[in-house]
């Protein structure tokens, strides 16, 4: 079936640099996208979301970009800190109201490693 | 406000047994969703409950079931356990139904099937 995927399983960046985590999705009907952060031993933590009628949304130190033409989503983290070390997942749904059967579809995740 | 709590945190069972996992949502949240997380398949949606009713269900066999109580607490049950059921089971709560509402995850229950 349709799936959400990540380009890289691991991304290593220097502390203080900007990080860019990418995600490709295949469901052209996807309408709502979320980024989650999962630290070791914890459940996923909501970072930021974006609807398909937007192409950019900013939060505190994070920006999500959506390119519907190529079905690509990215998460940018500014001035990466040691506390940003985690696995990052993108997730999507074609139906935010949840009328469909799939709930959220998650990508496989990218492990962000911060080098001192 | 207390977060989502899940009990137990760790569980070891043998093949053929059945297991019940519990989830207490954030106070005021009425929707509870369950996900299975494995290294191979990643995070997969199991089902969502809202107002004691299952709203939707992912692609899992009937051995996986759940329920929700009037206080929004939820349980999921897996019968006739298989080795492949070893996973982290995550519960997420949201204020209202549907994945469009921010889902807050609990720490998960780590199930090991021997």
Short mmCIF file of C-alpha atoms in Angstrom, two decimals:
data_model
loop_
_atom_site.label_atom_id
_atom_site.label_comp_id
_atom_site.label_asym_id
_atom_site.label_seq_id
_atom_site.Cartn_x
_atom_site.Cartn_y
_atom_site.Cartn_z
CA UNK A 1 0.00 0.00 0.00
CA UNK A 2 0.94 3.66 0.19
CA UNK A 3 3.78 4.45 2.52
CA UNK A 4 5.81 7.22 3.97
CA UNK A 5 9.55 6.87 3.80
CA UNK A 6 12.76 8.55 4.84
CA UNK A 7 15.80 9.08 2.68
CA UNK A 8 18.44 8.32 5.32
CA UNK A 9 18.32 6.01 8.34
CA UNK A 10 21.13 7.97 10.06
CA UNK A 11 22.22 11.60 9.90
CA UNK A 12 25.29 12.88 11.72
CA UNK A 13 25.74 16.64 12.23
CA UNK A 14 28.05 18.90 14.19
CA UNK A 15 26.66 20.62 17.25
CA UNK A 16 25.60 24.13 16.27
CA UNK A 17 25.03 23.27 12.61
CA UNK A 18 21.61 23.15 10.99
CA UNK A 19 20.06 19.72 10.39
CA UNK A 20 17.79 18.79 7.53
CA UNK A 21 15.82 15.56 7.72
CA UNK A 22 13.96 14.47 4.63
CA UNK A 23 10.89 12.38 4.02
CA UNK A 24 9.23 11.21 0.82
CA UNK A 25 5.62 10.11 0.74
CA UNK A 26 3.74 8.28 -1.95
CA UNK A 27 0.08 8.96 -1.20
CA UNK A 28 -0.97 11.88 -3.35
CA UNK A 29 -4.09 12.19 -1.20
CA UNK A 30 -2.05 12.92 1.94
CA UNK A 31 -3.47 16.02 3.55
CA UNK A 32 -1.85 16.37 6.94
CA UNK A 33 1.79 15.81 7.91
CA UNK A 34 3.49 15.63 11.28
CA UNK A 35 7.04 15.31 12.53
CA UNK A 36 7.71 13.37 15.71
CA UNK A 37 10.88 13.00 17.76
CA UNK A 38 11.53 9.81 19.70
CA UNK A 39 14.26 9.65 22.30
CA UNK A 40 15.58 6.37 23.59
CA UNK A 41 13.12 4.69 25.95
CA UNK A 42 10.35 7.19 25.28
CA UNK A 43 7.32 7.47 23.07
CA UNK A 44 7.23 9.80 20.05
CA UNK A 45 6.92 13.48 20.89
CA UNK A 46 5.07 15.89 18.59
CA UNK A 47 7.34 18.52 17.04
CA UNK A 48 5.43 20.31 14.31
CA UNK A 49 2.69 19.72 11.77
CA UNK A 50 1.61 21.12 8.43
CA UNK A 51 -1.51 20.89 6.27
CA UNK A 52 -1.38 20.33 2.55
CA UNK A 53 -2.61 23.86 1.84
CA UNK A 54 0.69 25.22 3.20
CA UNK A 55 4.27 24.81 1.99
CA UNK A 56 6.11 26.05 5.05
CA UNK A 57 5.56 26.31 8.76
CA UNK A 58 7.93 27.46 11.46
CA UNK A 59 8.21 26.64 15.11
CA UNK A 60 10.84 27.24 17.72
CA UNK A 61 14.14 26.31 15.99
CA UNK A 62 12.26 24.02 13.60
CA UNK A 63 10.82 24.53 10.15
CA UNK A 64 8.80 22.06 8.11
CA UNK A 65 8.74 22.37 4.33
CA UNK A 66 6.22 20.60 2.14
CA UNK A 67 6.62 20.14 -1.61
CA UNK A 68 3.46 18.51 -2.88
CA UNK A 69 4.68 18.46 -6.46
CA UNK A 70 7.39 15.94 -5.68
CA UNK A 71 5.71 14.58 -2.54
CA UNK A 72 8.54 15.59 -0.27
CA UNK A 73 8.60 16.78 3.32
CA UNK A 74 11.56 18.07 5.29
CA UNK A 75 12.31 19.10 8.84
CA UNK A 76 14.96 21.71 9.44
CA UNK A 77 16.44 22.11 12.91
CA UNK A 78 18.45 25.26 13.47
CA UNK A 79 21.59 25.32 15.63
CA UNK A 80 21.43 21.65 16.51
CA UNK A 81 21.97 20.84 20.17
CA UNK A 82 22.90 17.59 21.97
CA UNK A 83 19.30 17.32 23.17
CA UNK A 84 18.18 17.04 19.56
CA UNK A 85 19.74 13.59 19.33
CA UNK A 86 16.84 11.21 18.66
CA UNK A 87 15.00 9.34 15.94
CA UNK A 88 12.78 11.59 13.85
CA UNK A 89 9.67 10.27 12.15
CA UNK A 90 7.45 11.85 9.57
CA UNK A 91 3.82 10.79 9.55
CA UNK A 92 0.88 11.52 7.30
CA UNK A 93 -2.78 10.95 6.87
CA UNK A 94 -5.12 11.66 3.97
CA UNK A 95 -7.95 12.24 6.37
CA UNK A 96 -7.28 14.31 9.51
CA UNK A 97 -10.79 13.59 10.73
CA UNK A 98 -9.88 9.94 10.87
CA UNK A 99 -12.69 8.58 8.78
CA UNK A 100 -10.32 6.22 7.02
CA UNK A 101 -8.85 3.00 8.29
CA UNK A 102 -5.21 3.89 8.62
CA UNK A 103 -4.80 6.46 11.35
CA UNK A 104 -1.35 7.98 10.98
CA UNK A 105 1.12 6.36 8.58
CA UNK A 106 4.67 6.70 9.83
CA UNK A 107 7.96 6.66 7.99
CA UNK A 108 10.81 4.43 9.14
CA UNK A 109 12.68 7.18 10.96
CA UNK A 110 16.02 8.97 10.77
CA UNK A 111 18.43 8.73 13.67
CA UNK A 112 19.98 12.16 14.20
CA UNK A 113 23.41 11.97 15.82
CA UNK A 114 25.03 15.12 17.17
CA UNK A 115 28.81 15.30 17.01
CA UNK A 116 30.46 17.55 19.66
CA UNK B 1 -1.06 17.92 33.52
CA UNK B 2 0.05 14.28 33.70
CA UNK B 3 1.01 12.63 30.42
CA UNK B 4 -0.14 9.39 28.91
CA UNK B 5 0.68 6.44 31.14
CA UNK B 6 1.01 2.83 30.08
CA UNK B 7 1.23 -0.27 32.20
CA UNK B 8 3.10 -2.46 32.45
CA UNK B 9 6.28 -0.99 30.96
CA UNK B 10 7.84 -4.37 30.30
CA UNK B 11 6.28 -7.78 29.79
CA UNK B 12 7.61 -11.22 28.92
CA UNK B 13 5.24 -13.88 27.67
CA UNK B 14 5.50 -17.20 25.88
CA UNK B 15 3.95 -18.22 22.60
CA UNK B 16 0.28 -19.08 22.83
CA UNK B 17 -0.39 -16.93 25.86
CA UNK B 18 -2.53 -13.84 25.82
CA UNK B 19 -1.70 -10.38 27.14
CA UNK B 20 -3.56 -7.23 28.15
CA UNK B 21 -1.94 -3.81 28.05
CA UNK B 22 -3.36 -0.70 29.67
CA UNK B 23 -3.31 2.96 28.72
CA UNK B 24 -4.49 5.99 30.67
CA UNK B 25 -4.87 9.07 28.46
CA UNK B 26 -4.20 12.66 29.38
CA UNK B 27 -7.03 14.05 31.47
CA UNK B 28 -9.74 15.41 29.20
CA UNK B 29 -8.61 13.45 26.16
CA UNK B 30 -11.29 11.20 24.76
CA UNK B 31 -9.48 9.50 21.90
CA UNK B 32 -6.96 6.72 22.36
CA UNK B 33 -4.96 5.18 19.53
CA UNK B 34 -2.67 2.18 19.68
CA UNK B 35 0.44 1.58 17.58
CA UNK B 36 2.91 -1.27 17.28
CA UNK B 37 6.58 -0.37 16.82
CA UNK B 38 9.15 -2.90 15.57
CA UNK B 39 12.60 -2.40 14.02
CA UNK B 40 11.48 -4.01 10.80
CA UNK B 41 8.04 -2.50 10.27
CA UNK B 42 8.39 0.74 12.18
CA UNK B 43 5.30 2.33 13.70
CA UNK B 44 2.06 0.77 12.55
CA UNK B 45 -1.46 1.84 13.47
CA UNK B 46 -3.52 -0.75 15.33
CA UNK B 47 -6.80 0.98 16.21
CA UNK B 48 -8.42 4.09 17.59
CA UNK B 49 -11.10 4.36 20.24
CA UNK B 50 -13.33 7.33 20.96
CA UNK B 51 -16.23 7.43 23.39
CA UNK B 52 -15.89 3.69 24.03
CA UNK B 53 -16.25 2.87 20.31
CA UNK B 54 -13.62 1.63 17.90
CA UNK B 55 -13.50 4.22 15.12
CA UNK B 56 -11.03 2.55 12.83
CA UNK B 57 -8.62 -0.34 12.71
CA UNK B 58 -5.32 -0.99 11.01
CA UNK B 59 -4.26 -4.06 9.11
CA UNK B 60 -3.73 -6.48 11.99
CA UNK B 61 -5.25 -9.91 12.60
CA UNK B 62 -8.24 -10.42 14.83
CA UNK B 63 -5.95 -11.61 17.64
CA UNK B 64 -5.42 -7.92 18.34
CA UNK B 65 -8.36 -6.28 20.04
CA UNK B 66 -9.06 -3.41 22.33
CA UNK B 67 -11.64 -1.56 24.29
CA UNK B 68 -12.19 1.78 25.92
CA UNK B 69 -13.90 2.50 29.19
CA UNK B 70 -16.20 5.36 30.14
CA UNK B 71 -13.28 7.19 31.78
CA UNK B 72 -11.40 7.01 28.42
CA UNK B 73 -8.86 4.53 29.72
CA UNK B 74 -8.13 1.87 27.15
CA UNK B 75 -6.84 -1.67 27.06
CA UNK B 76 -5.55 -3.72 24.21
CA UNK B 77 -5.44 -7.48 24.16
CA UNK B 78 -3.38 -9.86 22.08
CA UNK B 79 -4.43 -13.49 22.14
CA UNK B 80 -2.45 -16.56 21.09
CA UNK B 81 0.84 -14.69 21.10
CA UNK B 82 3.36 -15.29 18.34
CA UNK B 83 7.08 -14.54 18.32
CA UNK B 84 6.44 -11.78 15.80
CA UNK B 85 4.26 -9.93 18.29
CA UNK B 86 7.37 -8.90 20.19
CA UNK B 87 7.33 -5.12 19.91
CA UNK B 88 6.92 -1.81 21.65
CA UNK B 89 3.21 -1.06 21.95
CA UNK B 90 2.47 2.63 22.07
CA UNK B 91 -0.67 4.34 23.13
CA UNK B 92 -1.48 7.91 22.09
CA UNK B 93 -4.26 10.16 23.29
CA UNK B 94 -5.81 13.21 21.73
CA UNK B 95 -8.52 15.59 22.70
CA UNK B 96 -10.88 14.52 19.94
CA UNK B 97 -11.05 11.72 17.39
CA UNK B 98 -9.02 11.56 14.20
CA UNK B 99 -5.30 11.79 13.47
CA UNK B 100 -5.65 15.49 12.70
CA UNK B 101 -5.68 16.22 16.41
CA UNK B 102 -2.27 16.20 18.02
CA UNK B 103 -1.55 12.80 19.45
CA UNK B 104 0.44 12.55 22.65
CA UNK B 105 2.25 9.28 23.11
CA UNK B 106 2.95 7.30 26.23
CA UNK B 107 6.32 5.62 26.90
CA UNK B 108 5.06 2.29 25.58
CA UNK B 109 4.93 -1.28 26.81
CA UNK B 110 7.82 -3.46 25.68
CA UNK B 111 6.42 -6.94 24.99
CA UNK B 112 8.78 -9.84 24.50
CA UNK B 113 7.36 -13.17 23.34
CA UNK B 114 9.55 -16.22 23.93
#
